[in-house]
mmCIF file of C-alpha atoms in Angstrom:
data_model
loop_
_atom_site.group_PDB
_atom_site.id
_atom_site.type_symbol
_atom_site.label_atom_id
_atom_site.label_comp_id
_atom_site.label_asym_id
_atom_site.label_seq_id
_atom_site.Cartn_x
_atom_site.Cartn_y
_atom_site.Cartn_z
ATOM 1 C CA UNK A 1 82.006 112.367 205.172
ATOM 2 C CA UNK A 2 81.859 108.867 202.949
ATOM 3 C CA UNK A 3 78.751 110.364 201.381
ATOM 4 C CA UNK A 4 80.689 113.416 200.192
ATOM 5 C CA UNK A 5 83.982 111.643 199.483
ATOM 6 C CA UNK A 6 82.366 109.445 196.922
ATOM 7 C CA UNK A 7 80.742 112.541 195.286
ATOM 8 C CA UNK A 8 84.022 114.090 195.056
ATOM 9 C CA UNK A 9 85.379 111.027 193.433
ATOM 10 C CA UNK A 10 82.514 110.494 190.781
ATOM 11 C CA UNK A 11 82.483 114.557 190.101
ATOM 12 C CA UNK A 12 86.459 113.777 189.349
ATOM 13 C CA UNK A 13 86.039 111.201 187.498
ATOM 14 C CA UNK A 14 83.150 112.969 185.470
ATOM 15 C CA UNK A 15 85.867 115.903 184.789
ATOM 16 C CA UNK A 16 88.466 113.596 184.125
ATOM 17 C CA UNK A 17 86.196 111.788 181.468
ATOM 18 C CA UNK A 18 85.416 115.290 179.915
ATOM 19 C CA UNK A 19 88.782 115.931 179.443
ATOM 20 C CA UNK A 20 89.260 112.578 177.637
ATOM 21 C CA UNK A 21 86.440 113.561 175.452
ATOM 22 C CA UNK A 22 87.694 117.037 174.689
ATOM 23 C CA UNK A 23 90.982 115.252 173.713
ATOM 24 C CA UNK A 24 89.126 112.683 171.298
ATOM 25 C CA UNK A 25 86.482 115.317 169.950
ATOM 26 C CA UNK A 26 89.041 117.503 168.775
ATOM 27 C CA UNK A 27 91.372 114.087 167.178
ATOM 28 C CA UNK A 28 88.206 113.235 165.109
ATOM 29 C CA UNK A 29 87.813 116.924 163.915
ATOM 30 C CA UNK A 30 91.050 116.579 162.499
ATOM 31 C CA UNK A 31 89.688 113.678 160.259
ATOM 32 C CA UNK A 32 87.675 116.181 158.002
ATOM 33 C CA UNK A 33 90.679 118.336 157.207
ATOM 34 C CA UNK A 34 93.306 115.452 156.804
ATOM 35 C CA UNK A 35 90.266 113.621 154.465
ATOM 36 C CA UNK A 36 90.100 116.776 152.351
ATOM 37 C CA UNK A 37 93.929 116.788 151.993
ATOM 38 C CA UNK A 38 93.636 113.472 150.572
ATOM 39 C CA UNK A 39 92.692 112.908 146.726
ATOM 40 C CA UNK A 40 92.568 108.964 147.476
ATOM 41 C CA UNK A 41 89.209 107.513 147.140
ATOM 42 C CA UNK A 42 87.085 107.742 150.381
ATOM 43 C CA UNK A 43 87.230 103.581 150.716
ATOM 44 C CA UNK A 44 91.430 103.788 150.346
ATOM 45 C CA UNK A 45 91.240 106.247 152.886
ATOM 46 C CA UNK A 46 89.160 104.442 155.681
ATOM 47 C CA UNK A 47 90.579 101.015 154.508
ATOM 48 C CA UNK A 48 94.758 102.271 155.569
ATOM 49 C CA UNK A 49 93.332 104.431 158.279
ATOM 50 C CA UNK A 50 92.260 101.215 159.682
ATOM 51 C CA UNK A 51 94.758 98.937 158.514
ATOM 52 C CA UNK A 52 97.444 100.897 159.695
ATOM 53 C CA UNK A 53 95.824 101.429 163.247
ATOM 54 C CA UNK A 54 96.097 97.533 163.368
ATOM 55 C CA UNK A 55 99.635 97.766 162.935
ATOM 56 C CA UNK A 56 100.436 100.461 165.252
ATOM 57 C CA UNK A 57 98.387 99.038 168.492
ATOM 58 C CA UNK A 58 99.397 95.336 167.172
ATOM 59 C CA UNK A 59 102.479 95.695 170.388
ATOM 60 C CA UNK A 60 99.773 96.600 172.519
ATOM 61 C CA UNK A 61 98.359 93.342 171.951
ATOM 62 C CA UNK A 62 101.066 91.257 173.935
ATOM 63 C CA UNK A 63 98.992 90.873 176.999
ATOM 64 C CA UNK A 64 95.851 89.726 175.733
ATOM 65 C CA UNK A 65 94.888 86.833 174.294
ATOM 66 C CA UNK A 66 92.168 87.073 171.649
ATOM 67 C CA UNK A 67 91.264 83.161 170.983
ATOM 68 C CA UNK A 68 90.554 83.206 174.703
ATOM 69 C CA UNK A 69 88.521 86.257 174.784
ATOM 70 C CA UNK A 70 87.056 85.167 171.680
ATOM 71 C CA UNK A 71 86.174 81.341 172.992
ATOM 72 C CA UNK A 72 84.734 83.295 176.549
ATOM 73 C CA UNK A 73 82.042 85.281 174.504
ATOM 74 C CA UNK A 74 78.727 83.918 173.427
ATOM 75 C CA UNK A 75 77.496 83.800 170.026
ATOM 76 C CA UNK A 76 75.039 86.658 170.500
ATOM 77 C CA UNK A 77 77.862 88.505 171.478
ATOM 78 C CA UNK A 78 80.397 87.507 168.477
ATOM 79 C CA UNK A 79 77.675 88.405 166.135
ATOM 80 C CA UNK A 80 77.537 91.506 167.858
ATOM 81 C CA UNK A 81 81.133 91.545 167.762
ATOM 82 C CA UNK A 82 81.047 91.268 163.756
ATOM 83 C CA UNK A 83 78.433 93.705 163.699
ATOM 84 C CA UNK A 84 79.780 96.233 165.453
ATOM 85 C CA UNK A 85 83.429 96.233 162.656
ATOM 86 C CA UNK A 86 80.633 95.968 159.944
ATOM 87 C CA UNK A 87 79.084 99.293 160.745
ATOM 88 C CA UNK A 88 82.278 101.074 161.474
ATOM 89 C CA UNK A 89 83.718 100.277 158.463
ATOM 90 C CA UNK A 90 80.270 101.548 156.493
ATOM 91 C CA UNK A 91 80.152 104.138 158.683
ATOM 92 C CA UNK A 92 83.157 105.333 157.497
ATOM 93 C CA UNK A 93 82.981 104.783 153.367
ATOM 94 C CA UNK A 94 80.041 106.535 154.045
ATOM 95 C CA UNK A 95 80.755 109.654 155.843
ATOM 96 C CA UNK A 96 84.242 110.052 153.892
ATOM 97 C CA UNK A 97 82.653 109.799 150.371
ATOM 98 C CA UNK A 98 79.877 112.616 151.843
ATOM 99 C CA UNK A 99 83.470 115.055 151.808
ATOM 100 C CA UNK A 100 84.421 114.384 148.289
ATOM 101 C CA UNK A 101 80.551 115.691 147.073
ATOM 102 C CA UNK A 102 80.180 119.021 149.784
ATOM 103 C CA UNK A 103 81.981 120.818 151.989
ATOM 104 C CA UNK A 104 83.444 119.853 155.776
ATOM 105 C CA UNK A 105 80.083 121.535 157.088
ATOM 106 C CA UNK A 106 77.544 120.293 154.968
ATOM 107 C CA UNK A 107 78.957 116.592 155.421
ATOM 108 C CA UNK A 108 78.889 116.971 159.494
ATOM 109 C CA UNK A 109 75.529 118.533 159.915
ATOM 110 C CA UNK A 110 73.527 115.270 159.969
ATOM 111 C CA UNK A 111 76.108 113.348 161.183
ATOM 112 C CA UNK A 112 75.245 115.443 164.467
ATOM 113 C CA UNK A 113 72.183 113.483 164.816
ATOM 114 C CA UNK A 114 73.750 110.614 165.930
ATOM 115 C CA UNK A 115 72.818 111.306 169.550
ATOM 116 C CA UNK A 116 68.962 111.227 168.698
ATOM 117 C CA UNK A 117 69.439 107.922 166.429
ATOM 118 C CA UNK A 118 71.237 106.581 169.505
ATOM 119 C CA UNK A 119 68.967 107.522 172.435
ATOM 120 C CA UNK A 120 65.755 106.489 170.083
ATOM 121 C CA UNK A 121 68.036 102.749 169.927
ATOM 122 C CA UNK A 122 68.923 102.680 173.865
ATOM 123 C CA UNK A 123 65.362 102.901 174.233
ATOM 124 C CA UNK A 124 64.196 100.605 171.636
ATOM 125 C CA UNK A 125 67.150 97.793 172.552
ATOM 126 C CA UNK A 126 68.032 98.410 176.039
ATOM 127 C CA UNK A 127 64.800 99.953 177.914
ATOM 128 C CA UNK A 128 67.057 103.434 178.506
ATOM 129 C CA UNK A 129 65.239 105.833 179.208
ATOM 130 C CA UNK A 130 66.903 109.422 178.718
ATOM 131 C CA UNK A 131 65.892 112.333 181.417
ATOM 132 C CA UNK A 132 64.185 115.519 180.516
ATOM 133 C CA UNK A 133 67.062 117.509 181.013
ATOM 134 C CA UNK A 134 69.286 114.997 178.924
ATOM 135 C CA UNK A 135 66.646 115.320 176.235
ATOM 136 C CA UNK A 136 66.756 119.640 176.784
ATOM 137 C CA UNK A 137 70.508 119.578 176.277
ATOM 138 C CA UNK A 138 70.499 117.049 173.336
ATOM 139 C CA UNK A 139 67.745 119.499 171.506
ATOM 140 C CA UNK A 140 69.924 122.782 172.290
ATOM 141 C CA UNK A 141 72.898 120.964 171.329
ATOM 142 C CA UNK A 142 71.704 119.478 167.720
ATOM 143 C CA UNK A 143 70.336 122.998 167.062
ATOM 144 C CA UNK A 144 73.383 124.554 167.693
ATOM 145 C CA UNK A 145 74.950 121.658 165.048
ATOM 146 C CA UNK A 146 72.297 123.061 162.498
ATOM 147 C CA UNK A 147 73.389 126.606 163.263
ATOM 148 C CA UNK A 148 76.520 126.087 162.155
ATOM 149 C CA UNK A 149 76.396 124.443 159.047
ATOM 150 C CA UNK A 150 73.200 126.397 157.789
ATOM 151 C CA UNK A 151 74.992 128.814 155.947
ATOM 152 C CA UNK A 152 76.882 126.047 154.072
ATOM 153 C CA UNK A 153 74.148 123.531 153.182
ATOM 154 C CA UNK A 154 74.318 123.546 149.075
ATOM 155 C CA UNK A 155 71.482 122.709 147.100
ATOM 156 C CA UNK A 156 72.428 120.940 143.904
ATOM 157 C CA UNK A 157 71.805 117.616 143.565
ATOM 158 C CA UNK A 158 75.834 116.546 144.274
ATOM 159 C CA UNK A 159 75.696 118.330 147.496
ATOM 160 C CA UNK A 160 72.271 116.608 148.229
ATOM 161 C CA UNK A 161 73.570 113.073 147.913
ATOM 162 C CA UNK A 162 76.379 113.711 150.011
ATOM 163 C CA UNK A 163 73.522 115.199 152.898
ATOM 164 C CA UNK A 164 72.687 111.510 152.133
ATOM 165 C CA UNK A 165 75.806 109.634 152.479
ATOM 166 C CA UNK A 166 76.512 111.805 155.891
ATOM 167 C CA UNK A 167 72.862 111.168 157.059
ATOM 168 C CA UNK A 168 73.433 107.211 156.501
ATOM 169 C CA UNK A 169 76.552 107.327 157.879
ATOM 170 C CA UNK A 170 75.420 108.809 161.244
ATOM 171 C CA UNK A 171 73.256 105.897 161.465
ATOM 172 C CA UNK A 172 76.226 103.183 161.053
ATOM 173 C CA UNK A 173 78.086 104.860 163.504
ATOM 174 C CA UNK A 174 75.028 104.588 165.545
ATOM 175 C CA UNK A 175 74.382 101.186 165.481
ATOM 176 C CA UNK A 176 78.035 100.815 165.551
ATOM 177 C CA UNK A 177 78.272 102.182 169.164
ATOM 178 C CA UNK A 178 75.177 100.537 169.999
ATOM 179 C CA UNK A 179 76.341 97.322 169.551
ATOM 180 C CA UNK A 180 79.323 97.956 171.065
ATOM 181 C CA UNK A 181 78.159 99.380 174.081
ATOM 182 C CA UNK A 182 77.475 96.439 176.209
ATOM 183 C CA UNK A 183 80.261 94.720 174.756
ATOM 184 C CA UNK A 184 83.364 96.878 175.835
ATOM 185 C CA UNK A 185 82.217 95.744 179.327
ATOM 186 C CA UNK A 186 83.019 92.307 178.413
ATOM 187 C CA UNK A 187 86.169 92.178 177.112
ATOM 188 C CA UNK A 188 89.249 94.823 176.999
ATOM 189 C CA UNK A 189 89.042 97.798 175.382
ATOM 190 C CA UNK A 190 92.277 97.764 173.431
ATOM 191 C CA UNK A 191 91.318 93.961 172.643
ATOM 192 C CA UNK A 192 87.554 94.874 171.298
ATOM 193 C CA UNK A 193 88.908 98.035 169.213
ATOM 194 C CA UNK A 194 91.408 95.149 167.793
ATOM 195 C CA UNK A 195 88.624 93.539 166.457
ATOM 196 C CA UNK A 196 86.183 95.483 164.918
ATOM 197 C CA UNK A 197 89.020 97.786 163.218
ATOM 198 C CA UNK A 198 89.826 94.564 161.920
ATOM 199 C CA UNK A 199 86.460 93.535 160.954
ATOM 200 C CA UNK A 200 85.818 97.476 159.473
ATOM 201 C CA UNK A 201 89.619 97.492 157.119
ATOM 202 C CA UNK A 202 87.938 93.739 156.149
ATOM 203 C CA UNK A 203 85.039 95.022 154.944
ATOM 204 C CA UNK A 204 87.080 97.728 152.838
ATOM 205 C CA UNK A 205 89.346 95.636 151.367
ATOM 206 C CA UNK A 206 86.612 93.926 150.409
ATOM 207 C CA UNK A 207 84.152 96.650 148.642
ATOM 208 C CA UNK A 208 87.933 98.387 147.210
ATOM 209 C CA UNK A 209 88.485 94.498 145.073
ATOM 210 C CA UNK A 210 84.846 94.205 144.516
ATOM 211 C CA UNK A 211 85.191 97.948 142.527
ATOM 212 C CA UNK A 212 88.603 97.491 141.125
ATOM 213 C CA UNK A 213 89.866 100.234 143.236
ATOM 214 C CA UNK A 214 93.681 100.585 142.561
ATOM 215 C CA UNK A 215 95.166 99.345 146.602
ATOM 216 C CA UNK A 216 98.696 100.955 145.733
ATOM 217 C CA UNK A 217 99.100 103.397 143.488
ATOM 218 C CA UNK A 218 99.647 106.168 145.705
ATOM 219 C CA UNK A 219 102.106 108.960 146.106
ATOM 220 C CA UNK A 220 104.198 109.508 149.275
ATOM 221 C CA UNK A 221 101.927 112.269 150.873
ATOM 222 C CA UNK A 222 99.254 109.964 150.537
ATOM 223 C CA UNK A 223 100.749 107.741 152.472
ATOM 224 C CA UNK A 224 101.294 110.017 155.208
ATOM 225 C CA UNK A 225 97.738 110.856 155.121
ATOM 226 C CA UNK A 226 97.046 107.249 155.365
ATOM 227 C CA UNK A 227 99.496 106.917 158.249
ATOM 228 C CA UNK A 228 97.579 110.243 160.373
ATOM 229 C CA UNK A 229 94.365 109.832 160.211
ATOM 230 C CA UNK A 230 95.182 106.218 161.878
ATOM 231 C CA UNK A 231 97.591 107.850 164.955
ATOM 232 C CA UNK A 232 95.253 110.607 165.064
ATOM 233 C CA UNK A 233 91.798 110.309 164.640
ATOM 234 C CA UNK A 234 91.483 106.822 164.844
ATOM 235 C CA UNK A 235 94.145 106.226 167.807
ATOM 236 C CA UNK A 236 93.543 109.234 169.804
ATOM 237 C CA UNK A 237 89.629 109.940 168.683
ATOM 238 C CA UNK A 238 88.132 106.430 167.711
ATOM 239 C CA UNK A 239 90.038 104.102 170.456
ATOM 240 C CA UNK A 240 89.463 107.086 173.852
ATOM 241 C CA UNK A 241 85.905 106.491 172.557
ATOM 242 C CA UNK A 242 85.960 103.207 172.561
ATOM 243 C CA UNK A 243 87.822 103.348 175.879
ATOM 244 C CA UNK A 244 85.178 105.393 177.547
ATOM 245 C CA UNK A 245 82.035 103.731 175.807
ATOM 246 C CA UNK A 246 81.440 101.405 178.527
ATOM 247 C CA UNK A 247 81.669 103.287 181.566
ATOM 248 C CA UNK A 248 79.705 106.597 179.613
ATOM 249 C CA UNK A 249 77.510 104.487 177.446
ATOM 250 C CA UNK A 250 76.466 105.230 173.713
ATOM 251 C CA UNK A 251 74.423 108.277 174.418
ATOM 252 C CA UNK A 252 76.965 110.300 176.185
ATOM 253 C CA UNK A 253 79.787 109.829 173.786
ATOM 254 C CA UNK A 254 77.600 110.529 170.372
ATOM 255 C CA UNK A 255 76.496 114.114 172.616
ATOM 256 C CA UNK A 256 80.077 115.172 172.976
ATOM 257 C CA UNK A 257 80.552 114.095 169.149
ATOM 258 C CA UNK A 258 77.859 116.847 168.260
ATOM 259 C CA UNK A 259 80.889 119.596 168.970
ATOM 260 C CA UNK A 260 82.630 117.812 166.170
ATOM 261 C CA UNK A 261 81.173 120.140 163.203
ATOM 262 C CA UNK A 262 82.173 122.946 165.349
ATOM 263 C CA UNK A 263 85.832 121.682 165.826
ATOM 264 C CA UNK A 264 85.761 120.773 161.946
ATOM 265 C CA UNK A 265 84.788 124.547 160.977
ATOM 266 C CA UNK A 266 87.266 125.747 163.680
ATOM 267 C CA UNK A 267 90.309 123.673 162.026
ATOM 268 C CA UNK A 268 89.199 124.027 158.824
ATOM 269 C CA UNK A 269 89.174 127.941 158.958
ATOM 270 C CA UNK A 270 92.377 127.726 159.995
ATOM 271 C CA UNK A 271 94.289 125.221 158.029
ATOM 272 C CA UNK A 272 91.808 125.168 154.913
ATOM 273 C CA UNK A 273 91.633 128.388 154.772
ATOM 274 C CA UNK A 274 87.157 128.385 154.920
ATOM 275 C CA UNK A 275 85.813 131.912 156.820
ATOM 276 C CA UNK A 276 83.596 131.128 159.633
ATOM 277 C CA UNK A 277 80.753 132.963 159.080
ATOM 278 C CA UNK A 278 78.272 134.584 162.256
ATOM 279 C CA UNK A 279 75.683 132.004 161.836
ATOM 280 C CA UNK A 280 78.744 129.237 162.064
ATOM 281 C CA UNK A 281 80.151 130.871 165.432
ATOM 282 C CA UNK A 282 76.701 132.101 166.889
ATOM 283 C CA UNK A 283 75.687 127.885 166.170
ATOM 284 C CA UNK A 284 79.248 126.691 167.366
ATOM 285 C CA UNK A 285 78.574 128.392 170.752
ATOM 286 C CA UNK A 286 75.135 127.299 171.059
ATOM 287 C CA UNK A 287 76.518 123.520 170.335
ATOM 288 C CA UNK A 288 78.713 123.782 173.387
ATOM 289 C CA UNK A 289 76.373 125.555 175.532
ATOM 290 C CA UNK A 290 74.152 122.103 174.955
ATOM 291 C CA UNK A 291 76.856 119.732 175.781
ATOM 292 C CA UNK A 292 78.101 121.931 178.456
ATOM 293 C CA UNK A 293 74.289 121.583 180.188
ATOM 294 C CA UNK A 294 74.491 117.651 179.230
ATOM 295 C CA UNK A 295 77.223 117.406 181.506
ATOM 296 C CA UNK A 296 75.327 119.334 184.225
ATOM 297 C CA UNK A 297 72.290 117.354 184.369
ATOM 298 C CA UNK A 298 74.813 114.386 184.582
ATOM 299 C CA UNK A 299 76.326 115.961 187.915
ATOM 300 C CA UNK A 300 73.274 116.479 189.466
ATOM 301 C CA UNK A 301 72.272 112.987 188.399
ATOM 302 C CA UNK A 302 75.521 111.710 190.295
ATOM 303 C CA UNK A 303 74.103 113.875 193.721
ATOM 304 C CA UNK A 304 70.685 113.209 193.472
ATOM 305 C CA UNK A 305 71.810 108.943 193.529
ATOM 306 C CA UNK A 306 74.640 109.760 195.707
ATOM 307 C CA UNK A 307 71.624 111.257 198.328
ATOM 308 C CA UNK A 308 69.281 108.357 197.572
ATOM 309 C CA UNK A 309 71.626 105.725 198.603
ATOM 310 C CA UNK A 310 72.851 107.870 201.676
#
């Protein structure tokens, strides 16, 4: 009877989790369209996104104390720490510059690989070892990502450097989540996405003086651009994940992030007015069908350790 009650609760909690995903894959699909809204430069956007996330979860902040969490940690971990905002905030000038040079597609195609960049660095930095099955669903589910955005690859040389930019910027994110992974253990969520959205609008602000970018000169909607993509993406997609990345780990989140080019082309067909095209559904479904099996190995996982320790 304990044996099966504490199946019960894990299989909960692994359906309660999924929701939580679903609810933060969708928020971060919502960045492509709101980006593509936006005629702001791609560092303006990511720099207010970020800055005004500070401001909103700033109340939040009441009950913890960040010198103290800050004096607890070790150096390893502050570096980490610093890191972690550094590659965010690249991460982002990165991946929102690939949307000013192709389309939402194109730009989210390689950013799909972030799963295999991450489960090469659990290995590489944390002895992880993925399963077989893990590895089965990742492959179905990265094809499925490919699928989809096939038909909308371009091949002049614009749409080829931003391939580039999204490519590089799959690989901040993933070293962003990497370092962070161990970290969100450590110290309160809210309290380490503080910090490293702090660190990320830093590093910004920083590159924006260093090119002369105007900071203000901005219209209203802008500014309500500005103001959404923090409540939305960054609140309710950025922060669940950060939320979530201890308990799920690095490799788990970035899977559930491969449905993001599907969500994209989803919302974008409906409030940019794009067609989805067969090879964009056919690879959509595929995409889920992978993430969908993720999840299933992960259950049986749960069973199979349940029975061991019974």
């Amino acid at each position: 009877m304990k044996k099966e009650s504490t199946i019960m609760k894990e299989t909960k909690s692994l359906y309660f989790n999924a929701v939580l995903l679903t609810i933060g894959v969708i928020s971060i699909g919502l960045s492509s369209i709101l980006i593509k809204w936006s005629s702001a430069p791609a560092s303006i956007l990511g720099m207010y996104r970020l800055f005004f996330t500070l401001v909103i979860i700033t109340p939040m902040m009441r009950k913890v104390s960040l010198p103290a969490i800050i004096k607890e940690l070790s150096r390893k971990d502050l570096i980490l720490l610093v890191l972690a905002g550094f590659f965010l905030g690249l991460h982002f000038l990165l991946w929102m510059e690939s949307l000013d040079l192709t389309s939402v597609a194109s730009s989210m195609i390689l950013l799909s690989l972030q799963p295999l960049f991450i489960m090469i660095g659990s290995f590489v930095m944390f002895k992880e070892r993925t399963t077989g099955g893990g590895v089965l669903a990742l492959s179905v589910a990265v094809i499925g990502s490919a699928v989809t955005a096939w038909g909308d690859i371009g091949l002049s040389s614009q749409a080829l450097y931003g391939d580039l930019l999204s490519l590089l910027g799959a690989v901040a994110s993933s070293l962003y989540m990497l370092a962070g992974q161990n970290l969100v253990r450590k110290i309160p969520p809210i309290a380490y996405s503080y910090i490293v959205f702090f660190v990320a609008a830093v590093v910004m602000l920083v590159y924006n003086l260093l090119q002369g970018t105007a900071l203000f000169a901005y219209d209203v909607k802008e500014w309500v651009l500005f103001l959404l993509l923090a409540i939305v993406p960054t609140i309710f997609g950025q922060m669940l994940f950060n939320r979530l990345l201890g308990s799920l780990g690095a490799t788990t989140i970035s899977m559930v992030i491969v449905a993001e080019p599907a969500v994209a082309i989803l919302l974008a067909s409906v409030l940019l007015d794009e067609r989805i095209s067969l090879l964009q559904a056919v690879g959509g479904a595929v995409t889920l069908a992978g993430i969908g099996l993720f999840f299933w190995f992960k259950q049986r996982m749960i069973k199979r350790s349940q029975e061991r320790l019974s």
